[in-house]
Amino acid sequence: MSAPRLLAISALWVMLTPMGGAHAKPIPVELRRVEGSWTLLRDGEPFQIKGAGGQASFQLLASAGGNATRTWGAEGIEELLDEAHAQGLGVVVGIWLGHQRHGFDYSDVDQVAEQYARAERLIKQHKDHPAVLLWGIGNEMEGFGEGKDAAVWSAVNNVAALAKRLDPHHPTMTVTAEIGGDRIKAIHSLCPDVDIVGVNTYGGVTSLPKRYRAAGGTKPYIVTETGPPGAWEVGKTGWGAPLEPNSTEKASFYRRAYEAIAKDDTLALGSFMFLWGHKREATATWYGMLLPGGQRTEAVDVMAKAWSGKALPNQAPRIMQLINKTDSVLPPGGIFEARVVVEDPNRDPVTFEWRLEPEEKEHMTGGDLQPEPEPLTKAILQNGGPSVRVRMPDRPGQFRLYAFVYDSAGGAAVANVPLKVLDGVNVVSGPPLQLPVVVAGEGTDTAPWVSSGWMGETEAINMDPQACPEPHGGQTCLRIRYERGDSWGGVAWQHPIEDWGDKAGGFDLSGSKTLSFWARGKRGGEKVKFGFGLLGQDKTHYDSARDEMEVRLTSRWKRYRFDLQGKDLRRIKTPFFWSAAGQTRPLEFYVDDVRYE
């Protein structure tokens, strides 16, 4: 990901800051290996990185227990270094290396030479500043393929060797996009002057220590970006929009990411949370730990407790649930209603703001900045409270509705829901079915749908209708195991078999008032999404209606219901699905008696 725009620091602050980069004394940093464990020493003292990437308030970062920040580039960072030093923070100074997808050619001698000369100027300019912690040479410059271009790694090592020659007081690091392909092999074999491996990892962070070693990693490493799962690692709507976790769910991801790396006391030197500030990427709120106005989300609270062992004096609001009261696929001009359930730990008064925006055209930008769209303010018919009514635009398209919750002490919470406006094409009805219809459970001998739509990490999914302990009713129920704790998977019932909208099919369930099912978890607390209708109008043959709910299962059987009244049920091709994402460990749960009636 590329650097957020640096925040301006006032001239008055610079005049009052005693340390200037040109006249300061460097603080030496070294790597030391003792009995197989790597340690970073700063001024002779052990320094475990408790960091966040981004240039929002360094005073807040320091008061929360953070001790470091990182940049992606080094141009114009003199004032940033001064401010970081004034707050006692170390800085991983990023030296930006060109990306081939941006047009940089590592076989072009002139381009590589100019890049090398620029790196030399930056190192000479900043090497004596006391805030400098490490040199971060490049960020995801290897691209998103196999990462084995020897020309790229040669350029990386040449800059690393330059840094070590010009500045013996600060180790070198390069940063990769995860560790797949040949990245780790290339760094270890082609980059002897790179001391530390930096890894940007999101959904896979909890398994990184094990995977890094399996890939042959022996150099110490730092997690240089982590946080909630990326837009490529979560479940999606039937029309392909990624489902963003809310701010409370994200806070849990941040905590687990930090704890997973902190436990690796032999190779890991620490971690940087992403993003200390705000940046539009994938959506308006996906990665920011703070909002544009500086309000803290719950991610700041959990990291303060993780870094310092102490809670901040006031906690941000928590979003317990965002509930769709109407279908999220609507006709032009249709009315969407939703409600957000919020809890404030300090019982502070809270205010609400709802905002509708056009959906981003691209969710995976590799960190490139995205323009701010114009919010559709006139669409919000009811604003300022926990419930909202939205009149959707008269044109077809994809949109996203945001709920912002603010307390009176600078805290905030965020959630959103993707929405789609149909193009008005009439649905072709499927053949009618006689109600009730059992989709899963006993009595499905004549059911027309098949659980053939396996999604996500399919090799981690196991479904067995004969191995369910203590069925809800009858002799059997469906046991479902999902063996991955760091990705997502799910299964949809389909007609025709293994069809994702390319073939005619589906059935007319008009007259159904309820879709109900029974479910329970093996332990209790398992979070699973259930729903129906995955195929949107971007497909040739789509579901005429859809809905979904995310529930936290108990260890006892509980009945769940979808209200179908008012929905267009003329063609249902995917009558039921489940999905799970971002769990901390494998899960097992049970489903029985899924029926339309």
Coordinates of C-alpha atoms in Angstrom, one line a residue:
M1 CA 0.0 0.0 0.0
S2 CA 1.3 3.5 -0.8
A3 CA 1.8 6.2 1.8
P4 CA -1.1 8.4 3.0
R5 CA -0.5 12.0 2.4
L6 CA 1.7 13.5 5.1
L7 CA 0.0 15.8 7.5
A8 CA 1.4 19.4 7.6
I9 CA 3.2 20.4 10.8
S10 CA 3.1 24.1 11.7
A11 CA 6.2 26.3 11.5
L12 CA 5.8 27.2 15.1
W13 CA 6.1 23.6 16.1
V14 CA 9.4 23.3 14.1
M15 CA 10.8 26.4 15.8
L16 CA 10.0 25.0 19.3
T17 CA 11.4 21.5 18.5
P18 CA 15.0 21.2 19.8
M19 CA 16.1 18.4 17.5
G20 CA 16.7 19.1 13.8
G21 CA 17.7 16.4 11.4
A22 CA 20.8 18.2 10.2
H23 CA 22.3 18.9 13.6
A24 CA 21.1 15.9 15.7
K25 CA 23.0 13.0 17.1
P26 CA 21.8 9.6 15.9
I27 CA 20.5 7.0 18.3
P28 CA 22.2 3.7 17.4
V29 CA 20.0 0.7 16.6
E30 CA 21.4 -2.8 16.2
L31 CA 20.2 -6.3 15.7
R32 CA 21.5 -8.9 18.1
R33 CA 21.0 -12.7 18.1
V34 CA 21.2 -14.5 21.4
E35 CA 20.6 -18.2 21.7
G36 CA 18.6 -18.3 18.4
S37 CA 16.4 -15.3 19.3
W38 CA 16.7 -11.9 17.5
T39 CA 16.4 -8.7 19.4
L40 CA 16.3 -5.1 18.3
L41 CA 18.4 -2.8 20.5
R42 CA 17.9 0.9 20.5
D43 CA 20.6 2.9 22.4
G44 CA 21.6 -0.4 23.9
E45 CA 18.1 -1.2 25.3
P46 CA 15.7 -3.9 23.9
F47 CA 13.1 -2.3 21.6
Q48 CA 10.1 -4.4 20.6
I49 CA 8.1 -2.5 18.0
K50 CA 4.7 -1.5 19.1
G51 CA 3.8 0.6 16.1
A52 CA 1.2 2.0 13.7
G53 CA 1.7 3.2 10.1
G54 CA 0.3 6.6 9.2
Q55 CA 0.7 10.2 10.3
A56 CA -2.3 11.0 12.5
S57 CA -1.6 12.4 16.0
F58 CA 1.7 11.1 17.3
Q59 CA 0.8 12.5 20.7
L60 CA -2.2 10.1 20.7
L61 CA 0.0 7.2 19.5
A62 CA 2.5 7.8 22.2
S63 CA -0.1 8.2 24.9
A64 CA -1.7 4.9 23.8
G65 CA 1.6 3.1 24.4
G66 CA 2.9 3.0 20.8
N67 CA 6.6 3.5 20.3
A68 CA 7.1 3.6 16.5
T69 CA 5.7 4.6 13.2
R70 CA 6.7 4.0 9.6
T71 CA 6.6 5.9 6.4
W72 CA 6.4 4.6 2.8
G73 CA 8.6 7.3 1.4
A74 CA 11.2 9.8 2.7
E75 CA 10.6 13.0 0.7
G76 CA 9.6 15.9 2.9
I77 CA 9.6 14.0 6.2
E78 CA 11.9 16.3 8.2
E79 CA 9.1 17.8 10.3
L80 CA 7.6 14.4 10.7
L81 CA 10.8 13.1 12.2
D82 CA 11.0 16.1 14.5
E83 CA 7.5 15.5 15.8
A84 CA 8.0 11.8 16.2
H85 CA 11.2 12.4 18.2
A86 CA 9.4 14.9 20.4
Q87 CA 6.9 12.2 21.3
G88 CA 9.5 9.6 21.9
L89 CA 8.7 7.6 18.8
G90 CA 11.1 5.8 16.5
V91 CA 10.5 5.9 12.7
V92 CA 11.1 3.3 10.1
V93 CA 12.0 5.6 7.2
G94 CA 10.7 4.3 4.0
I95 CA 12.6 4.7 0.7
W96 CA 10.1 4.3 -2.0
L97 CA 11.1 2.0 -4.9
G98 CA 9.3 1.9 -8.2
H99 CA 6.4 -0.5 -9.0
Q100 CA 6.3 -2.1 -12.4
R101 CA 2.5 -1.7 -12.5
H102 CA 3.1 2.1 -12.3
G103 CA 5.5 1.9 -15.3
F104 CA 8.9 1.4 -13.5
D105 CA 11.2 -0.8 -15.5
Y106 CA 13.9 -2.6 -13.5
S107 CA 15.7 -3.4 -16.7
D108 CA 16.1 0.3 -17.5
V109 CA 19.6 1.3 -16.4
D110 CA 18.7 5.0 -16.3
Q111 CA 15.6 4.5 -14.1
V112 CA 17.4 2.2 -11.7
A113 CA 20.4 4.6 -11.5
E114 CA 18.1 7.6 -10.8
Q115 CA 16.3 5.6 -8.1
Y116 CA 19.6 4.7 -6.5
A117 CA 20.8 8.3 -6.5
R118 CA 17.6 9.4 -4.9
A119 CA 18.0 6.8 -2.2
E120 CA 21.5 8.0 -1.5
R121 CA 20.4 11.6 -1.1
L122 CA 17.6 10.6 1.3
I123 CA 19.9 8.5 3.5
K124 CA 22.5 11.1 3.7
Q125 CA 19.9 13.7 4.6
H126 CA 18.2 11.8 7.4
K127 CA 20.7 9.3 8.8
D128 CA 21.7 11.4 11.8
H129 CA 18.2 12.2 13.0
P130 CA 17.6 10.6 16.4
A131 CA 14.1 9.4 15.4
V132 CA 15.4 7.1 12.7
L133 CA 14.9 3.5 13.7
L134 CA 15.4 1.5 10.4
W135 CA 15.6 2.0 6.7
G136 CA 12.5 0.5 5.0
I137 CA 13.7 -0.1 1.4
G138 CA 10.7 -0.4 -0.9
N139 CA 7.2 -1.5 -0.2
E140 CA 5.6 -4.2 -2.3
M141 CA 7.8 -3.3 -5.2
E142 CA 7.9 -7.0 -6.2
G143 CA 4.2 -6.8 -7.2
F144 CA 1.5 -9.2 -6.5
G145 CA 2.7 -12.2 -8.6
E146 CA 5.3 -14.8 -7.6
G147 CA 7.8 -12.0 -6.6
K148 CA 10.8 -13.7 -8.2
D149 CA 12.1 -11.0 -10.5
A150 CA 15.9 -11.0 -9.8
A151 CA 16.2 -7.5 -11.3
V152 CA 13.9 -6.2 -8.5
W153 CA 15.8 -7.9 -5.8
S154 CA 19.2 -6.8 -7.1
A155 CA 18.0 -3.2 -7.0
V156 CA 16.7 -3.7 -3.4
N157 CA 20.0 -5.2 -2.2
N158 CA 22.0 -2.4 -3.9
V159 CA 20.1 0.2 -2.0
A160 CA 20.4 -1.9 1.2
A161 CA 24.2 -2.1 0.8
L162 CA 24.3 1.6 0.2
A163 CA 22.4 2.3 3.4
K164 CA 24.7 0.1 5.4
R165 CA 27.8 1.8 4.0
L166 CA 26.5 5.3 4.6
D167 CA 24.8 4.6 7.9
P168 CA 26.2 1.8 10.1
H169 CA 23.9 2.8 13.0
H170 CA 20.5 1.6 11.5
P171 CA 19.6 -1.8 10.1
T172 CA 17.9 -2.3 6.7
M173 CA 14.6 -3.9 5.9
T174 CA 12.5 -4.5 2.8
V175 CA 8.7 -4.9 2.7
T176 CA 6.7 -7.4 0.7
A177 CA 3.1 -8.1 -0.1
E178 CA 2.6 -11.2 2.1
I179 CA 5.1 -14.0 1.7
G180 CA 3.7 -16.1 -1.2
G181 CA 5.6 -17.2 -4.2
D182 CA 9.4 -16.9 -4.1
R183 CA 9.6 -13.7 -2.0
I184 CA 11.2 -15.2 1.1
K185 CA 13.6 -17.4 -1.0
A186 CA 14.6 -14.4 -3.1
I187 CA 15.3 -12.1 -0.1
H188 CA 17.4 -14.8 1.7
S189 CA 19.4 -15.7 -1.4
L190 CA 19.6 -12.5 -3.3
C191 CA 19.6 -9.8 -0.6
P192 CA 22.4 -10.4 1.9
D193 CA 22.4 -6.7 2.9
V194 CA 18.8 -6.8 3.9
D195 CA 18.8 -7.4 7.7
I196 CA 15.0 -7.7 8.3
V197 CA 12.0 -8.9 6.3
G198 CA 9.0 -6.6 6.5
V199 CA 5.6 -8.3 5.7
N200 CA 2.3 -6.6 4.9
T201 CA -0.3 -9.2 5.9
Y202 CA -4.0 -9.0 6.9
G203 CA -6.2 -12.1 7.1
G204 CA -3.1 -14.3 7.2
V205 CA -1.4 -12.6 10.1
T206 CA -2.2 -15.1 12.8
S207 CA -0.6 -17.9 10.8
L208 CA 2.4 -15.8 9.6
P209 CA 5.0 -17.1 12.2
K210 CA 4.4 -20.7 11.1
R211 CA 4.2 -19.9 7.3
Y212 CA 7.3 -17.7 7.4
R213 CA 9.4 -20.5 8.8
A214 CA 7.8 -23.0 6.4
A215 CA 8.9 -20.7 3.5
G216 CA 12.5 -20.9 4.7
G217 CA 12.6 -17.6 6.6
T218 CA 15.5 -17.3 9.0
K219 CA 16.0 -13.5 9.0
P220 CA 14.1 -11.6 11.7
Y221 CA 10.9 -10.1 10.5
I222 CA 8.5 -7.3 11.3
V223 CA 4.8 -7.1 10.4
T224 CA 4.8 -3.8 8.6
E225 CA 1.0 -3.6 7.9
T226 CA -1.8 -5.5 9.5
G227 CA -5.4 -5.1 10.6
P228 CA -8.8 -6.4 9.6
P229 CA -9.0 -8.8 6.6
G230 CA -8.5 -7.2 3.3
A231 CA -11.3 -6.7 0.8
W232 CA -10.0 -9.8 -1.1
E233 CA -10.3 -11.9 2.1
V234 CA -13.9 -11.6 3.1
G235 CA -17.3 -12.8 1.9
K236 CA -19.1 -10.9 -0.8
T237 CA -22.6 -10.1 -1.8
G238 CA -24.3 -11.9 -4.7
W239 CA -23.1 -9.0 -7.0
G240 CA -19.5 -9.2 -5.7
A241 CA -19.3 -6.3 -3.2
P242 CA -17.0 -7.2 -0.3
L243 CA -18.6 -7.3 3.2
E244 CA -16.6 -4.9 5.4
P245 CA -16.4 -5.8 9.2
N246 CA -17.8 -3.1 11.4
S247 CA -15.4 -1.1 13.7
T248 CA -16.0 -3.4 16.7
E249 CA -15.3 -6.5 14.6
K250 CA -12.1 -4.8 13.3
A251 CA -10.9 -4.0 16.8
S252 CA -10.9 -7.7 17.6
F253 CA -8.8 -8.4 14.4
Y254 CA -6.3 -5.8 15.5
R255 CA -5.9 -7.3 18.9
R256 CA -5.5 -10.8 17.6
A257 CA -3.0 -9.7 15.0
Y258 CA -0.8 -8.0 17.6
E259 CA -1.0 -10.9 20.0
A260 CA -0.1 -13.5 17.3
I261 CA 3.1 -11.7 16.4
A262 CA 4.0 -10.8 20.0
K263 CA 4.1 -14.5 20.9
D264 CA 6.9 -15.1 18.3
D265 CA 9.8 -14.2 20.5
T266 CA 12.5 -15.7 18.3
L267 CA 12.1 -14.1 14.9
A268 CA 9.5 -11.4 15.2
L269 CA 10.6 -7.9 16.2
G270 CA 7.2 -6.4 16.4
S271 CA 4.3 -5.0 14.3
F272 CA 2.8 -1.9 12.8
M273 CA -1.0 -1.6 12.7
F274 CA -2.6 -0.1 9.6
L275 CA -3.7 2.7 9.4
W276 CA -3.0 5.3 12.0
G277 CA -5.2 7.9 10.4
H278 CA -7.7 7.8 7.6
K279 CA -7.5 6.7 3.9
R280 CA -10.1 5.8 1.3
E281 CA -9.2 2.3 0.1
A282 CA -11.7 -0.3 -0.9
T283 CA -14.3 1.7 0.9
A284 CA -14.4 5.0 2.9
T285 CA -13.6 3.3 6.2
W286 CA -12.0 -0.1 5.6
Y287 CA -8.5 0.5 7.1
G288 CA -8.6 3.7 9.1
M289 CA -8.2 3.4 12.9
L290 CA -9.4 7.0 13.0
L291 CA -12.0 9.0 11.1
P292 CA -11.2 12.1 9.0
G293 CA -12.2 14.3 11.9
G294 CA -9.7 12.6 14.2
Q295 CA -12.3 10.5 16.1
R296 CA -10.9 7.3 17.6
T297 CA -12.5 4.0 16.7
E298 CA -12.4 1.0 19.0
A299 CA -9.2 -0.2 17.3
V300 CA -7.3 2.5 19.1
D301 CA -8.7 1.4 22.4
V302 CA -7.8 -2.3 22.0
M303 CA -4.3 -1.4 20.8
A304 CA -3.7 1.0 23.7
K305 CA -4.5 -1.9 26.1
A306 CA -2.3 -4.3 24.1
W307 CA 0.6 -1.9 23.9
S308 CA 0.6 -0.4 27.4
G309 CA -1.5 -2.9 29.5
K310 CA -3.8 0.0 30.5
A311 CA -7.1 1.1 29.0
L312 CA -7.6 4.7 27.8
P313 CA -9.8 6.7 30.1
N314 CA -12.7 6.8 27.7
Q315 CA -13.7 4.0 25.3
A316 CA -15.2 4.5 21.8
P317 CA -18.7 3.3 21.1
R318 CA -19.2 -0.3 20.0
I319 CA -21.4 -1.5 17.2
M320 CA -23.2 -4.7 18.1
Q321 CA -25.1 -5.1 14.9
L322 CA -26.4 -3.4 11.7
I323 CA -29.8 -4.8 10.9
N324 CA -31.3 -4.7 7.4
K325 CA -35.0 -4.2 7.8
T326 CA -35.6 -4.5 4.0
D327 CA -33.9 -6.3 1.2
S328 CA -30.5 -4.8 0.1
V329 CA -31.4 -5.3 -3.6
L330 CA -34.0 -2.8 -4.6
P331 CA -35.8 -1.4 -7.6
P332 CA -35.0 2.2 -8.8
G333 CA -36.3 4.6 -6.2
G334 CA -37.0 1.8 -3.7
I335 CA -36.9 2.4 0.0
F336 CA -34.2 0.8 2.1
E337 CA -34.5 0.7 5.9
A338 CA -31.9 -0.4 8.5
R339 CA -31.1 0.0 12.2
V340 CA -27.8 0.0 14.0
V341 CA -27.5 -1.4 17.6
V342 CA -24.8 0.5 19.6
E343 CA -23.3 0.3 23.1
D344 CA -21.1 2.9 24.7
P345 CA -18.9 1.5 27.5
N346 CA -18.9 4.8 29.4
R347 CA -22.6 5.5 28.8
D348 CA -21.7 8.7 26.9
P349 CA -24.5 10.2 24.8
V350 CA -24.0 9.3 21.1
T351 CA -25.1 10.8 17.9
F352 CA -25.7 9.1 14.5
E353 CA -25.0 10.0 10.9
W354 CA -26.0 8.0 7.9
R355 CA -24.3 8.5 4.5
L356 CA -25.1 6.9 1.1
E357 CA -22.3 6.8 -1.5
P358 CA -21.7 5.2 -4.9
E359 CA -19.8 2.0 -4.5
E360 CA -16.1 2.1 -5.4
K361 CA -15.4 0.8 -8.9
E362 CA -12.3 -1.1 -7.7
H363 CA -11.9 -2.6 -4.3
M364 CA -8.3 -3.9 -4.6
T365 CA -6.1 -1.0 -5.7
G366 CA -2.8 -2.1 -4.3
G367 CA -2.8 0.9 -2.0
D368 CA -3.4 3.5 -4.7
L369 CA -5.4 6.6 -3.6
Q370 CA -9.0 6.6 -4.6
P371 CA -11.1 9.8 -5.2
E372 CA -13.8 10.8 -2.7
P373 CA -17.2 10.4 -4.3
E374 CA -20.0 12.9 -3.8
P375 CA -22.3 11.6 -1.1
L376 CA -26.0 11.3 -2.0
T377 CA -27.3 13.4 0.8
K378 CA -30.8 13.8 -0.5
A379 CA -31.3 10.1 -0.5
I380 CA -31.4 9.9 3.3
L381 CA -35.0 10.5 4.3
Q382 CA -34.5 9.8 8.0
N383 CA -31.1 10.7 9.6
G384 CA -29.7 11.5 13.0
G385 CA -30.9 8.4 14.9
P386 CA -30.2 4.7 15.1
S387 CA -32.7 3.9 12.3
V388 CA -32.5 5.1 8.7
R389 CA -34.8 5.3 5.7
V390 CA -33.1 5.7 2.3
R391 CA -34.7 6.4 -1.1
M392 CA -32.4 4.7 -3.5
P393 CA -31.4 6.5 -6.8
D394 CA -33.6 6.1 -9.9
R395 CA -30.7 4.7 -11.8
P396 CA -29.3 1.1 -11.5
G397 CA -26.0 0.6 -9.8
Q398 CA -24.1 -0.3 -6.7
F399 CA -24.0 1.8 -3.5
R400 CA -22.9 1.6 0.1
L401 CA -24.7 2.9 3.1
Y402 CA -22.5 4.0 6.1
A403 CA -23.5 4.4 9.7
F404 CA -21.3 6.7 11.8
V405 CA -21.8 6.8 15.5
Y406 CA -20.0 9.5 17.6
D407 CA -19.7 9.9 21.4
S408 CA -19.0 13.1 23.3
A409 CA -15.4 12.2 24.1
G410 CA -13.8 11.9 20.6
G411 CA -14.8 8.3 20.0
A412 CA -16.6 6.8 17.0
A413 CA -17.9 3.6 15.6
V414 CA -18.6 2.7 11.9
A415 CA -20.5 0.1 10.0
N416 CA -21.8 -0.2 6.4
V417 CA -23.9 -2.3 4.1
P418 CA -23.6 -2.7 0.3
L419 CA -26.8 -2.0 -1.7
K420 CA -27.8 -2.6 -5.3
V421 CA -30.4 -0.9 -7.4
L422 CA -31.8 -3.2 -10.1
D423 CA -32.0 -2.4 -13.8
G424 CA -35.8 -3.1 -13.9
V425 CA -35.5 -6.3 -16.0
N426 CA -38.4 -8.6 -15.3
V427 CA -37.7 -11.9 -13.7
V428 CA -38.5 -15.1 -15.6
S429 CA -40.4 -17.3 -13.2
G430 CA -39.2 -20.8 -12.4
P431 CA -41.6 -23.8 -12.1
P432 CA -43.7 -23.5 -9.0
L433 CA -43.1 -25.8 -6.0
Q434 CA -45.7 -27.0 -3.5
L435 CA -45.1 -25.7 0.0
P436 CA -43.6 -26.4 2.5
V437 CA -40.3 -27.1 0.8
V438 CA -37.4 -28.6 2.8
V439 CA -34.0 -27.5 1.6
A440 CA -31.8 -29.3 4.1
G441 CA -32.6 -31.8 6.8
E442 CA -34.9 -34.9 6.8
G443 CA -37.5 -34.9 4.1
T444 CA -35.2 -33.6 1.3
D445 CA -35.4 -36.7 -0.9
T446 CA -37.3 -34.7 -3.5
A447 CA -35.6 -31.4 -2.9
P448 CA -34.5 -29.9 -6.3
W449 CA -31.5 -28.0 -4.9
V450 CA -28.0 -29.4 -4.2
S451 CA -25.3 -28.1 -1.9
S452 CA -22.9 -27.7 -4.7
G453 CA -21.8 -24.1 -4.4
W454 CA -18.6 -24.4 -2.4
M455 CA -16.9 -21.0 -1.9
G456 CA -13.7 -19.6 -0.6
E457 CA -11.2 -22.0 1.0
T458 CA -13.1 -25.1 -0.1
E459 CA -10.5 -27.6 1.0
A460 CA -11.1 -26.5 4.6
I461 CA -14.9 -27.3 4.4
N462 CA -16.4 -30.6 5.5
M463 CA -20.2 -31.2 5.5
D464 CA -21.6 -34.5 6.8
P465 CA -25.4 -35.2 7.1
Q466 CA -24.7 -38.5 9.0
A467 CA -22.3 -37.3 11.7
C468 CA -24.3 -34.7 13.6
P469 CA -24.6 -35.3 17.3
E470 CA -28.0 -34.8 19.0
P471 CA -30.1 -33.7 15.9
H472 CA -32.8 -31.1 16.5
G473 CA -35.5 -33.4 15.1
G474 CA -35.5 -36.8 13.6
Q475 CA -32.4 -39.0 13.2
T476 CA -29.9 -36.7 11.4
C477 CA -28.8 -33.2 10.9
L478 CA -26.0 -31.5 9.0
R479 CA -22.6 -31.2 10.7
I480 CA -20.4 -28.5 9.2
R481 CA -16.7 -28.0 9.9
Y482 CA -14.6 -25.2 8.6
E483 CA -11.0 -25.8 9.4
R484 CA -9.4 -22.4 8.7
G485 CA -9.2 -19.6 11.2
D486 CA -7.7 -17.0 8.9
S487 CA -9.8 -16.9 5.8
W488 CA -13.4 -17.5 4.6
G489 CA -15.5 -20.3 3.2
G490 CA -19.1 -21.2 2.6
V491 CA -21.5 -23.4 0.8
A492 CA -24.7 -22.5 -1.2
W493 CA -27.5 -24.8 -2.3
Q494 CA -28.0 -24.4 -6.0
H495 CA -30.2 -25.2 -9.0
P496 CA -28.8 -26.2 -11.5
I497 CA -25.9 -27.9 -9.8
E498 CA -22.7 -25.9 -9.7
D499 CA -24.3 -23.0 -11.5
W500 CA -23.4 -19.4 -10.7
G501 CA -25.9 -17.7 -12.9
D502 CA -25.0 -18.9 -16.3
K503 CA -27.8 -21.4 -16.7
A504 CA -31.6 -21.2 -16.5
G505 CA -33.1 -22.8 -13.5
G506 CA -34.5 -22.0 -10.1
F507 CA -38.0 -22.4 -8.7
D508 CA -41.0 -20.2 -7.9
L509 CA -41.6 -20.0 -4.2
S510 CA -44.2 -17.3 -4.3
G511 CA -46.6 -17.8 -1.4
S512 CA -43.8 -18.5 1.1
K513 CA -44.0 -16.3 4.1
T514 CA -41.0 -17.6 6.0
L515 CA -37.6 -19.3 5.5
S516 CA -36.6 -20.9 8.8
F517 CA -33.8 -23.1 10.0
W518 CA -32.4 -24.5 13.2
A519 CA -28.7 -24.1 14.1
R520 CA -26.3 -24.5 17.0
G521 CA -22.6 -24.4 17.6
K522 CA -20.4 -27.1 19.0
R523 CA -18.9 -24.7 21.6
G524 CA -21.2 -21.7 21.3
G525 CA -20.1 -18.3 20.2
E526 CA -19.4 -19.3 16.6
K527 CA -20.2 -16.4 14.2
V528 CA -21.8 -17.6 10.9
K529 CA -23.6 -15.9 8.1
F530 CA -26.8 -17.5 6.7
G531 CA -28.9 -16.4 3.8
F532 CA -30.5 -17.0 0.5
G533 CA -30.2 -15.6 -3.0
L534 CA -26.6 -15.1 -4.0
L535 CA -27.0 -14.4 -7.7
G536 CA -27.4 -10.7 -8.6
Q537 CA -28.5 -9.0 -11.8
D538 CA -25.0 -9.0 -13.0
K539 CA -25.7 -12.6 -13.8
T540 CA -27.8 -13.8 -16.8
H541 CA -30.0 -16.0 -14.6
Y542 CA -30.3 -14.4 -11.2
D543 CA -32.2 -14.9 -7.9
S544 CA -35.3 -12.7 -7.7
A545 CA -34.8 -12.0 -4.0
R546 CA -32.1 -12.3 -1.4
D547 CA -31.4 -11.7 2.3
E548 CA -28.9 -12.7 4.9
M549 CA -28.2 -12.5 8.6
E550 CA -25.0 -12.9 10.7
V551 CA -25.6 -14.7 14.0
R552 CA -23.5 -15.8 16.9
L553 CA -24.6 -19.4 17.6
T554 CA -25.2 -20.8 21.0
S555 CA -24.5 -24.4 22.0
R556 CA -28.2 -25.2 22.0
W557 CA -30.5 -25.4 19.1
K558 CA -32.2 -22.2 18.1
R559 CA -34.6 -21.4 15.3
Y560 CA -33.9 -18.5 12.9
R561 CA -36.3 -17.0 10.4
F562 CA -36.3 -14.8 7.3
D563 CA -39.5 -12.9 6.8
L564 CA -40.3 -13.4 3.1
Q565 CA -43.5 -11.3 2.9
G566 CA -43.3 -8.7 0.2
K567 CA -40.3 -10.3 -1.5
D568 CA -40.2 -11.4 -5.1
L569 CA -39.8 -15.2 -4.9
R570 CA -40.6 -16.0 -8.5
R571 CA -37.2 -17.5 -9.2
I572 CA -35.0 -18.8 -6.3
K573 CA -31.8 -20.5 -7.6
T574 CA -29.8 -20.4 -4.3
P575 CA -32.4 -21.0 -1.5
F576 CA -29.9 -21.2 1.3
F577 CA -26.2 -20.6 2.1
W578 CA -23.8 -20.3 5.0
S579 CA -20.4 -18.6 5.2
A580 CA -17.8 -18.0 7.9
A581 CA -14.9 -15.5 7.8
G582 CA -12.2 -14.2 10.1
Q583 CA -12.6 -16.7 12.9
T584 CA -9.7 -17.1 15.3
R585 CA -9.9 -20.9 15.1
P586 CA -11.6 -23.6 13.2
L587 CA -15.3 -24.0 13.9
E588 CA -17.9 -26.7 13.9
F589 CA -21.7 -26.1 13.9
Y590 CA -24.9 -27.9 13.0
V591 CA -27.9 -27.0 10.8
D592 CA -31.3 -28.8 10.6
D593 CA -34.7 -28.4 9.1
V594 CA -34.2 -25.6 6.5
R595 CA -37.6 -25.0 5.0
Y596 CA -39.8 -22.5 3.1
E597 CA -43.4 -22.5 4.4

